[in-house]
Structures are given as structure tokens and as C-alpha cells.
Amino acid sequence: MGARVIVVTSGKGGVGKTTSTANIAVALAKAGKKVVAVDTDIGLRNLDMVMGLESRVVYNVIDVIEKNCKLNQALVKDKRVQNLYLLPAAQTRTKDAVSPEQMGELCEQMRPDFDFVLLDSPAGIEGGFKNAAAGADEALVVTTPDPPAVRDADRIIGMLESMGKSPIRLIINRFRIAMVQNNEMLSQDDILDILSIKLVGIVPEDVNVIKASNFGEPLTFTPSSPAGQAYKDIAARLLGENVPLLKLDAYKSNGPFSAFKKWLGFLDARRKER
């Protein structure tokens, strides 16, 4: 059967796709799985920096697709974790340098040699997203608990469903219980009501995130990091382990979010009718 190929996406930029990809990849590799994290954001390469592997990049995903090198030449092996690899993006090319068919072929090429292929998708719903999703079986949709991110997540879920990706699971990132209780942020239950997909994990706001990105040390290397533990739990759930979801709130926000929730609920119902 080969690897499970999972695209990590969101629609909106800046919600933590790359951080999620890096940390889930590390956690899966530390659990004994052979993992490759693929940066599909052609022209904007960031996954290598978040993983702390930028100094070792020689070839990239476009080099493999255009047969300028072999796949194993482009793969960057992480020296800290056994069986963890990175396939970086190209910085000097544009997103039209690769087609969905080529990305699909690349994923099939990697499938026999790995347990997991994680595709870090660019933001938006244009060609870059379609390329990243083309070779994937499953999807992880990342959102933050704010209306613009949830609205874009709703749109991306509809597109993933139309492409036949299954299962599609949700990660809620940068969650702050105090803001939910003060009616300043959508709650966990609000978001699930709107998006209607299975929740695979909630990642709390964590001061360690910026430091981890700056130093290329994914949070899953930090034992005291709440976000790092959340990503380890997400990896465990992807492996089929019965790890309870933290119930960070049983509280549904109201007030300023009521009209937004009603409107998005209507859009979601209409999407499901199509």
C-alpha cells in the first residue's frame, strides 16, 4: 500500500500550516515512522527553515520533477530524528513550474519508500493549492479561531471534498481559552458547528512558537511546550491511537459572532447540498 499522503492546508495564510507540517512530521518520525515533509510552496521556501535544515538544501522538488537529480539526491535527512526527511521547494521558480499531474506522479514515486508523505500547501485556493492536493489521499485543514480563517477553511473543505480527499480532519491552532470566555474568539464548538469535519487536535497559543521557528527547532523537541504536546497527540491520533481530545471549553460564543456563525452555517448547508 505504501505511504499515507496527507496535504496540510488552510486557505488563509499565516494560520500555522508550515509549523503544523514540521511538528507532525517530527512527532511521526519519533514514533518510529518513516516520514518525508514536502514543501510545495514553490517560490516561497519556509519549511526548511522551520525544520532547521536550510543549510543542507542542495536540490529541490522542481529539480526532481524536471529530472535534474534523483529523488534521493534532493531529500534532506534530519540528523536529529531517524527516518525524517525534507523535500524542499524551489525559491527561484513560480507555482506554474509544476502541474497537478507532475505532483501526483512525485507522490506516487515517494509512496513505496515512506509511511507518511506530508505536503505543506501554499496559502490560497489557486494553482499552488491544487498542485499540493493533487497527489494527496487525505487532508489536514488548519484554522485559527477567528472568522476570516474559519471562512477560508470552509471554502477549502468544499474544494477538498469535490476532489475526493478523505478523510479531511481539522486542526484548531493558536487557541486561547481566556479570549473565548471573554467572547473575543470563536470557541471549539462554534468552529466544529460551522465546518462539520472531524477534529484531530487543538493547539494552544504557545510563546515557544516564535523561538522554535527562529532557531529551526520544532516544538515537538521541547518537552515543556504545550503546543509541542498537542502536535504529538495529533500524530498519535493519525496513527490510530485513542488519545482523548482536550475539552478546552464547553462554551459557545455569542454576541458579535452570532451573525457570522449563522451566515457560515447557511453557506455550509448549501455546500453540502451540492
mmCIF file of C-alpha atoms in Angstrom:
data_model
loop_
_atom_site.group_PDB
_atom_site.id
_atom_site.type_symbol
_atom_site.label_atom_id
_atom_site.label_comp_id
_atom_site.label_asym_id
_atom_site.label_seq_id
_atom_site.Cartn_x
_atom_site.Cartn_y
_atom_site.Cartn_z
ATOM 1 C CA MET A 1 0.000 0.000 0.000
ATOM 2 C CA GLY A 2 2.791 2.437 0.813
ATOM 3 C CA ALA A 3 2.663 5.844 2.400
ATOM 4 C CA ARG A 4 -0.336 7.817 3.512
ATOM 5 C CA VAL A 5 -0.106 11.066 1.562
ATOM 6 C CA ILE A 6 -1.596 13.973 3.509
ATOM 7 C CA VAL A 7 -1.896 17.594 2.383
ATOM 8 C CA VAL A 8 -1.745 20.229 5.149
ATOM 9 C CA THR A 9 -3.741 23.245 4.030
ATOM 10 C CA SER A 10 -5.932 26.120 5.163
ATOM 11 C CA GLY A 11 -6.948 28.659 2.546
ATOM 12 C CA LYS A 12 -5.830 31.609 4.660
ATOM 13 C CA GLY A 13 -2.135 32.338 5.105
ATOM 14 C CA GLY A 14 -0.457 32.695 8.462
ATOM 15 C CA VAL A 15 -2.522 30.167 10.411
ATOM 16 C CA GLY A 16 0.325 27.710 11.040
ATOM 17 C CA LYS A 17 0.369 25.202 8.171
ATOM 18 C CA THR A 18 4.151 25.035 7.951
ATOM 19 C CA THR A 19 4.588 24.852 11.725
ATOM 20 C CA SER A 20 1.978 22.075 11.831
ATOM 21 C CA THR A 21 3.621 20.142 8.994
ATOM 22 C CA ALA A 22 7.065 20.306 10.609
ATOM 23 C CA ASN A 23 5.903 19.313 14.077
ATOM 24 C CA ILE A 24 3.622 16.486 12.974
ATOM 25 C CA ALA A 25 6.414 15.152 10.750
ATOM 26 C CA VAL A 26 8.865 15.150 13.679
ATOM 27 C CA ALA A 27 6.333 13.520 16.007
ATOM 28 C CA LEU A 28 5.511 10.762 13.490
ATOM 29 C CA ALA A 29 9.216 10.088 12.899
ATOM 30 C CA LYS A 30 9.882 9.949 16.653
ATOM 31 C CA ALA A 31 7.066 7.394 16.844
ATOM 32 C CA GLY A 32 9.077 5.163 14.513
ATOM 33 C CA LYS A 33 7.548 6.022 11.145
ATOM 34 C CA LYS A 34 9.491 6.948 8.014
ATOM 35 C CA VAL A 35 8.321 10.429 7.066
ATOM 36 C CA VAL A 36 9.013 12.977 4.353
ATOM 37 C CA ALA A 37 7.796 16.564 4.655
ATOM 38 C CA VAL A 38 7.408 18.197 1.235
ATOM 39 C CA ASP A 39 7.379 21.975 0.761
ATOM 40 C CA THR A 40 5.036 22.616 -2.184
ATOM 41 C CA ASP A 41 5.054 26.406 -1.842
ATOM 42 C CA ILE A 42 7.084 26.985 -5.000
ATOM 43 C CA GLY A 43 8.805 30.382 -4.911
ATOM 44 C CA LEU A 44 8.443 30.800 -1.145
ATOM 45 C CA ARG A 45 10.512 28.241 0.736
ATOM 46 C CA ASN A 46 9.949 28.152 4.508
ATOM 47 C CA LEU A 47 9.604 24.553 5.660
ATOM 48 C CA ASP A 48 13.375 24.020 5.551
ATOM 49 C CA MET A 49 13.911 26.931 7.966
ATOM 50 C CA VAL A 50 11.210 25.807 10.394
ATOM 51 C CA MET A 51 12.756 22.337 10.422
ATOM 52 C CA GLY A 52 16.285 23.753 10.827
ATOM 53 C CA LEU A 53 17.562 22.157 7.614
ATOM 54 C CA GLU A 54 18.063 25.187 5.337
ATOM 55 C CA SER A 55 21.874 24.954 5.339
ATOM 56 C CA ARG A 56 21.770 21.442 3.877
ATOM 57 C CA VAL A 57 19.476 22.085 0.903
ATOM 58 C CA VAL A 58 21.121 21.380 -2.473
ATOM 59 C CA TYR A 59 18.315 20.262 -4.784
ATOM 60 C CA ASN A 60 14.563 20.854 -4.618
ATOM 61 C CA VAL A 61 11.222 19.464 -5.703
ATOM 62 C CA ILE A 62 11.437 21.084 -9.156
ATOM 63 C CA ASP A 63 14.855 19.513 -9.739
ATOM 64 C CA VAL A 64 13.291 16.104 -9.101
ATOM 65 C CA ILE A 65 10.286 16.767 -11.336
ATOM 66 C CA GLU A 66 12.486 18.070 -14.164
ATOM 67 C CA LYS A 67 14.896 15.138 -13.658
ATOM 68 C CA ASN A 68 17.882 17.350 -12.882
ATOM 69 C CA CYS A 69 18.557 14.987 -9.986
ATOM 70 C CA LYS A 70 17.215 11.805 -8.470
ATOM 71 C CA LEU A 71 14.724 11.895 -5.626
ATOM 72 C CA ASN A 72 17.222 10.553 -3.078
ATOM 73 C CA GLN A 73 19.655 13.349 -4.015
ATOM 74 C CA ALA A 74 17.080 16.035 -3.212
ATOM 75 C CA LEU A 75 15.898 14.531 0.063
ATOM 76 C CA VAL A 76 17.457 16.182 3.123
ATOM 77 C CA LYS A 77 17.839 13.762 6.027
ATOM 78 C CA ASP A 78 17.294 15.130 9.510
ATOM 79 C CA LYS A 79 20.242 14.163 11.725
ATOM 80 C CA ARG A 80 18.266 14.593 14.967
ATOM 81 C CA VAL A 81 15.485 12.109 14.194
ATOM 82 C CA GLN A 82 15.874 8.824 12.391
ATOM 83 C CA ASN A 83 13.697 8.333 9.300
ATOM 84 C CA LEU A 84 12.751 12.020 8.924
ATOM 85 C CA TYR A 85 13.333 13.705 5.559
ATOM 86 C CA LEU A 86 12.599 17.026 3.870
ATOM 87 C CA LEU A 87 11.961 17.689 0.183
ATOM 88 C CA PRO A 88 12.337 21.473 -0.148
ATOM 89 C CA ALA A 89 10.601 23.867 -2.540
ATOM 90 C CA ALA A 90 12.344 25.918 -5.219
ATOM 91 C CA GLN A 91 12.791 29.609 -4.441
ATOM 92 C CA THR A 92 13.658 30.762 -7.956
ATOM 93 C CA ARG A 93 10.633 29.342 -9.784
ATOM 94 C CA THR A 94 6.928 30.119 -9.839
ATOM 95 C CA LYS A 95 3.960 27.942 -8.952
ATOM 96 C CA ASP A 96 3.234 27.213 -12.630
ATOM 97 C CA ALA A 97 6.564 25.334 -12.835
ATOM 98 C CA VAL A 98 4.764 22.208 -11.651
ATOM 99 C CA SER A 99 1.426 20.713 -12.702
ATOM 100 C CA PRO A 100 -1.040 18.687 -10.611
ATOM 101 C CA GLU A 101 -0.162 15.650 -12.720
ATOM 102 C CA GLN A 102 3.556 16.053 -12.004
ATOM 103 C CA MET A 103 2.905 16.448 -8.283
ATOM 104 C CA GLY A 104 0.731 13.358 -8.344
ATOM 105 C CA GLU A 105 3.496 11.395 -10.056
ATOM 106 C CA LEU A 106 6.039 12.617 -7.494
ATOM 107 C CA CYS A 107 3.827 11.460 -4.625
ATOM 108 C CA GLU A 108 3.464 8.047 -6.237
ATOM 109 C CA GLN A 109 7.255 7.894 -6.576
ATOM 110 C CA MET A 110 7.659 8.526 -2.836
ATOM 111 C CA ARG A 111 4.803 6.309 -1.683
ATOM 112 C CA PRO A 112 6.645 2.934 -1.630
ATOM 113 C CA ASP A 113 9.542 4.213 0.497
ATOM 114 C CA PHE A 114 7.717 6.086 3.274
ATOM 115 C CA ASP A 115 4.983 5.605 5.836
ATOM 116 C CA PHE A 116 3.851 9.242 5.612
ATOM 117 C CA VAL A 117 4.226 11.958 2.981
ATOM 118 C CA LEU A 118 3.159 15.349 4.392
ATOM 119 C CA LEU A 119 2.573 18.072 1.789
ATOM 120 C CA ASP A 120 2.873 21.624 3.113
ATOM 121 C CA SER A 121 0.439 23.548 0.905
ATOM 122 C CA PRO A 122 0.755 27.213 -0.051
ATOM 123 C CA ALA A 123 -1.981 29.584 1.087
ATOM 124 C CA GLY A 124 -4.942 30.336 -1.154
ATOM 125 C CA ILE A 125 -7.151 28.322 -3.477
ATOM 126 C CA GLU A 126 -5.324 28.754 -6.764
ATOM 127 C CA GLY A 127 -2.827 26.574 -8.626
ATOM 128 C CA GLY A 128 -0.432 26.091 -5.737
ATOM 129 C CA PHE A 129 -3.102 24.531 -3.547
ATOM 130 C CA LYS A 130 -4.400 22.364 -6.389
ATOM 131 C CA ASN A 131 -0.879 21.115 -7.101
ATOM 132 C CA ALA A 132 -0.295 20.252 -3.443
ATOM 133 C CA ALA A 133 -3.619 18.467 -3.071
ATOM 134 C CA ALA A 134 -3.381 16.562 -6.359
ATOM 135 C CA GLY A 135 -1.296 13.690 -5.030
ATOM 136 C CA ALA A 136 -2.846 13.510 -1.558
ATOM 137 C CA ASP A 137 -5.257 10.917 -0.210
ATOM 138 C CA GLU A 138 -6.135 12.765 2.998
ATOM 139 C CA ALA A 139 -6.142 16.350 4.256
ATOM 140 C CA LEU A 140 -5.451 18.254 7.443
ATOM 141 C CA VAL A 141 -7.131 21.669 7.429
ATOM 142 C CA VAL A 142 -5.545 24.194 9.793
ATOM 143 C CA THR A 143 -7.513 27.165 11.095
ATOM 144 C CA THR A 144 -7.190 29.716 13.846
ATOM 145 C CA PRO A 145 -10.297 30.634 15.888
ATOM 146 C CA ASP A 146 -11.084 33.848 14.008
ATOM 147 C CA PRO A 147 -13.799 34.494 11.398
ATOM 148 C CA PRO A 148 -11.563 35.115 8.327
ATOM 149 C CA ALA A 149 -9.595 31.899 8.895
ATOM 150 C CA VAL A 150 -12.734 29.823 9.534
ATOM 151 C CA ARG A 151 -14.456 31.223 6.464
ATOM 152 C CA ASP A 152 -11.447 30.337 4.289
ATOM 153 C CA ALA A 153 -11.266 26.890 5.904
ATOM 154 C CA ASP A 154 -14.912 26.335 4.961
ATOM 155 C CA ARG A 155 -14.077 27.160 1.340
ATOM 156 C CA ILE A 156 -11.052 24.872 1.255
ATOM 157 C CA ILE A 157 -13.020 21.983 2.790
ATOM 158 C CA GLY A 158 -15.570 22.267 -0.018
ATOM 159 C CA MET A 159 -12.786 22.108 -2.602
ATOM 160 C CA LEU A 160 -11.136 19.118 -0.916
ATOM 161 C CA GLU A 161 -14.466 17.286 -0.814
ATOM 162 C CA SER A 162 -15.011 17.961 -4.531
ATOM 163 C CA MET A 163 -11.532 16.498 -5.189
ATOM 164 C CA GLY A 164 -12.469 13.326 -3.321
ATOM 165 C CA LYS A 165 -9.986 13.693 -0.452
ATOM 166 C CA SER A 166 -10.911 11.609 2.589
ATOM 167 C CA PRO A 167 -10.699 11.808 5.479
ATOM 168 C CA ILE A 168 -10.495 15.575 5.953
ATOM 169 C CA ARG A 169 -9.557 16.448 9.532
ATOM 170 C CA LEU A 170 -9.364 19.765 11.366
ATOM 171 C CA ILE A 171 -6.581 21.317 13.464
ATOM 172 C CA ILE A 172 -7.517 24.404 15.506
ATOM 173 C CA ASN A 173 -4.338 26.394 16.076
ATOM 174 C CA ARG A 174 -3.452 29.240 18.488
ATOM 175 C CA PHE A 175 -6.417 28.595 20.751
ATOM 176 C CA ARG A 176 -6.840 30.907 23.769
ATOM 177 C CA ILE A 177 -9.441 29.849 26.305
ATOM 178 C CA ALA A 178 -9.435 33.254 28.036
ATOM 179 C CA MET A 179 -10.369 35.013 24.805
ATOM 180 C CA VAL A 180 -13.200 32.536 24.187
ATOM 181 C CA GLN A 181 -14.548 33.118 27.679
ATOM 182 C CA ASN A 182 -14.386 36.883 27.090
ATOM 183 C CA ASN A 183 -16.317 36.465 23.846
ATOM 184 C CA GLU A 184 -13.310 37.629 21.837
ATOM 185 C CA MET A 185 -12.648 34.392 19.940
ATOM 186 C CA LEU A 186 -14.723 31.616 18.385
ATOM 187 C CA SER A 187 -14.947 28.559 20.598
ATOM 188 C CA GLN A 188 -14.061 24.975 19.720
ATOM 189 C CA ASP A 189 -17.752 24.060 19.463
ATOM 190 C CA ASP A 190 -18.518 27.093 17.286
ATOM 191 C CA ILE A 191 -15.858 26.109 14.780
ATOM 192 C CA LEU A 192 -16.982 22.468 14.661
ATOM 193 C CA ASP A 193 -20.592 23.544 14.156
ATOM 194 C CA ILE A 194 -19.540 25.670 11.192
ATOM 195 C CA LEU A 195 -17.062 23.356 9.490
ATOM 196 C CA SER A 196 -18.630 19.953 10.252
ATOM 197 C CA ILE A 197 -15.478 17.855 9.911
ATOM 198 C CA LYS A 198 -13.687 15.682 12.434
ATOM 199 C CA LEU A 199 -11.379 17.452 14.872
ATOM 200 C CA VAL A 200 -7.945 15.835 15.153
ATOM 201 C CA GLY A 201 -6.366 18.326 17.543
ATOM 202 C CA ILE A 202 -6.364 21.710 19.273
ATOM 203 C CA VAL A 203 -3.050 23.530 19.552
ATOM 204 C CA PRO A 204 -2.987 26.167 22.304
ATOM 205 C CA GLU A 205 -1.271 29.525 21.909
ATOM 206 C CA ASP A 206 2.355 28.976 22.948
ATOM 207 C CA VAL A 207 5.125 31.540 23.474
ATOM 208 C CA ASN A 208 7.627 28.919 22.307
ATOM 209 C CA VAL A 209 6.360 29.010 18.691
ATOM 210 C CA ILE A 210 8.317 32.065 17.551
ATOM 211 C CA LYS A 211 11.506 30.923 19.265
ATOM 212 C CA ALA A 212 11.159 27.456 17.718
ATOM 213 C CA SER A 213 10.754 28.920 14.227
ATOM 214 C CA ASN A 214 13.655 31.324 14.677
ATOM 215 C CA PHE A 215 16.036 28.574 15.746
ATOM 216 C CA GLY A 216 14.760 25.771 13.496
ATOM 217 C CA GLU A 217 13.787 23.565 16.428
ATOM 218 C CA PRO A 218 10.249 22.190 16.030
ATOM 219 C CA LEU A 219 8.167 22.364 19.202
ATOM 220 C CA THR A 220 7.990 18.590 19.437
ATOM 221 C CA PHE A 221 11.643 18.678 20.540
ATOM 222 C CA THR A 222 10.646 20.810 23.568
ATOM 223 C CA PRO A 223 9.203 18.672 26.406
ATOM 224 C CA SER A 224 7.663 21.652 28.204
ATOM 225 C CA SER A 225 5.854 23.107 25.184
ATOM 226 C CA PRO A 226 2.025 22.846 25.356
ATOM 227 C CA ALA A 227 1.820 23.228 21.566
ATOM 228 C CA GLY A 228 4.510 20.599 21.125
ATOM 229 C CA GLN A 229 2.493 18.139 23.214
ATOM 230 C CA ALA A 230 -0.607 18.951 21.170
ATOM 231 C CA TYR A 231 1.245 18.085 17.952
ATOM 232 C CA LYS A 232 2.466 14.810 19.490
ATOM 233 C CA ASP A 233 -1.161 13.992 20.319
ATOM 234 C CA ILE A 234 -2.225 14.791 16.749
ATOM 235 C CA ALA A 235 0.444 12.443 15.409
ATOM 236 C CA ALA A 236 -0.720 9.716 17.789
ATOM 237 C CA ARG A 237 -4.317 10.115 16.585
ATOM 238 C CA LEU A 238 -3.164 9.878 12.955
ATOM 239 C CA LEU A 239 -1.562 6.574 13.937
ATOM 240 C CA GLY A 240 -4.888 5.358 15.297
ATOM 241 C CA GLU A 241 -4.151 5.760 18.992
ATOM 242 C CA ASN A 242 -7.042 6.644 21.265
ATOM 243 C CA VAL A 243 -5.733 9.906 22.703
ATOM 244 C CA PRO A 244 -8.546 11.944 24.284
ATOM 245 C CA LEU A 245 -9.109 15.407 22.872
ATOM 246 C CA LEU A 246 -8.680 18.159 25.401
ATOM 247 C CA LYS A 247 -12.023 19.793 26.067
ATOM 248 C CA LEU A 248 -10.696 23.309 26.402
ATOM 249 C CA ASP A 249 -14.157 24.769 26.574
ATOM 250 C CA ALA A 250 -17.782 23.770 26.650
ATOM 251 C CA TYR A 251 -18.687 27.330 25.906
ATOM 252 C CA LYS A 252 -20.268 28.704 22.735
ATOM 253 C CA SER A 253 -19.542 32.313 21.993
ATOM 254 C CA ASN A 254 -22.349 34.668 21.113
ATOM 255 C CA GLY A 255 -22.652 38.420 20.797
ATOM 256 C CA PRO A 256 -20.502 39.701 17.922
ATOM 257 C CA PHE A 257 -20.044 36.224 16.409
ATOM 258 C CA SER A 258 -23.721 35.227 16.202
ATOM 259 C CA ALA A 259 -24.416 36.722 12.787
ATOM 260 C CA PHE A 260 -21.154 35.335 11.382
ATOM 261 C CA LYS A 261 -21.952 31.824 12.626
ATOM 262 C CA LYS A 262 -25.455 31.962 11.177
ATOM 263 C CA TRP A 263 -24.150 33.129 7.793
ATOM 264 C CA LEU A 264 -21.397 30.497 7.637
ATOM 265 C CA GLY A 265 -23.854 27.823 8.735
ATOM 266 C CA PHE A 266 -26.025 28.732 5.762
ATOM 267 C CA LEU A 267 -23.024 28.507 3.405
ATOM 268 C CA ASP A 268 -22.040 25.133 4.853
ATOM 269 C CA ALA A 269 -25.557 23.749 4.407
ATOM 270 C CA ARG A 270 -25.631 24.981 0.815
ATOM 271 C CA ARG A 271 -22.230 23.406 0.138
ATOM 272 C CA LYS A 272 -23.428 20.052 1.462
ATOM 273 C CA GLU A 273 -26.488 20.167 -0.812
ATOM 274 C CA ARG A 274 -24.323 20.411 -3.945
#
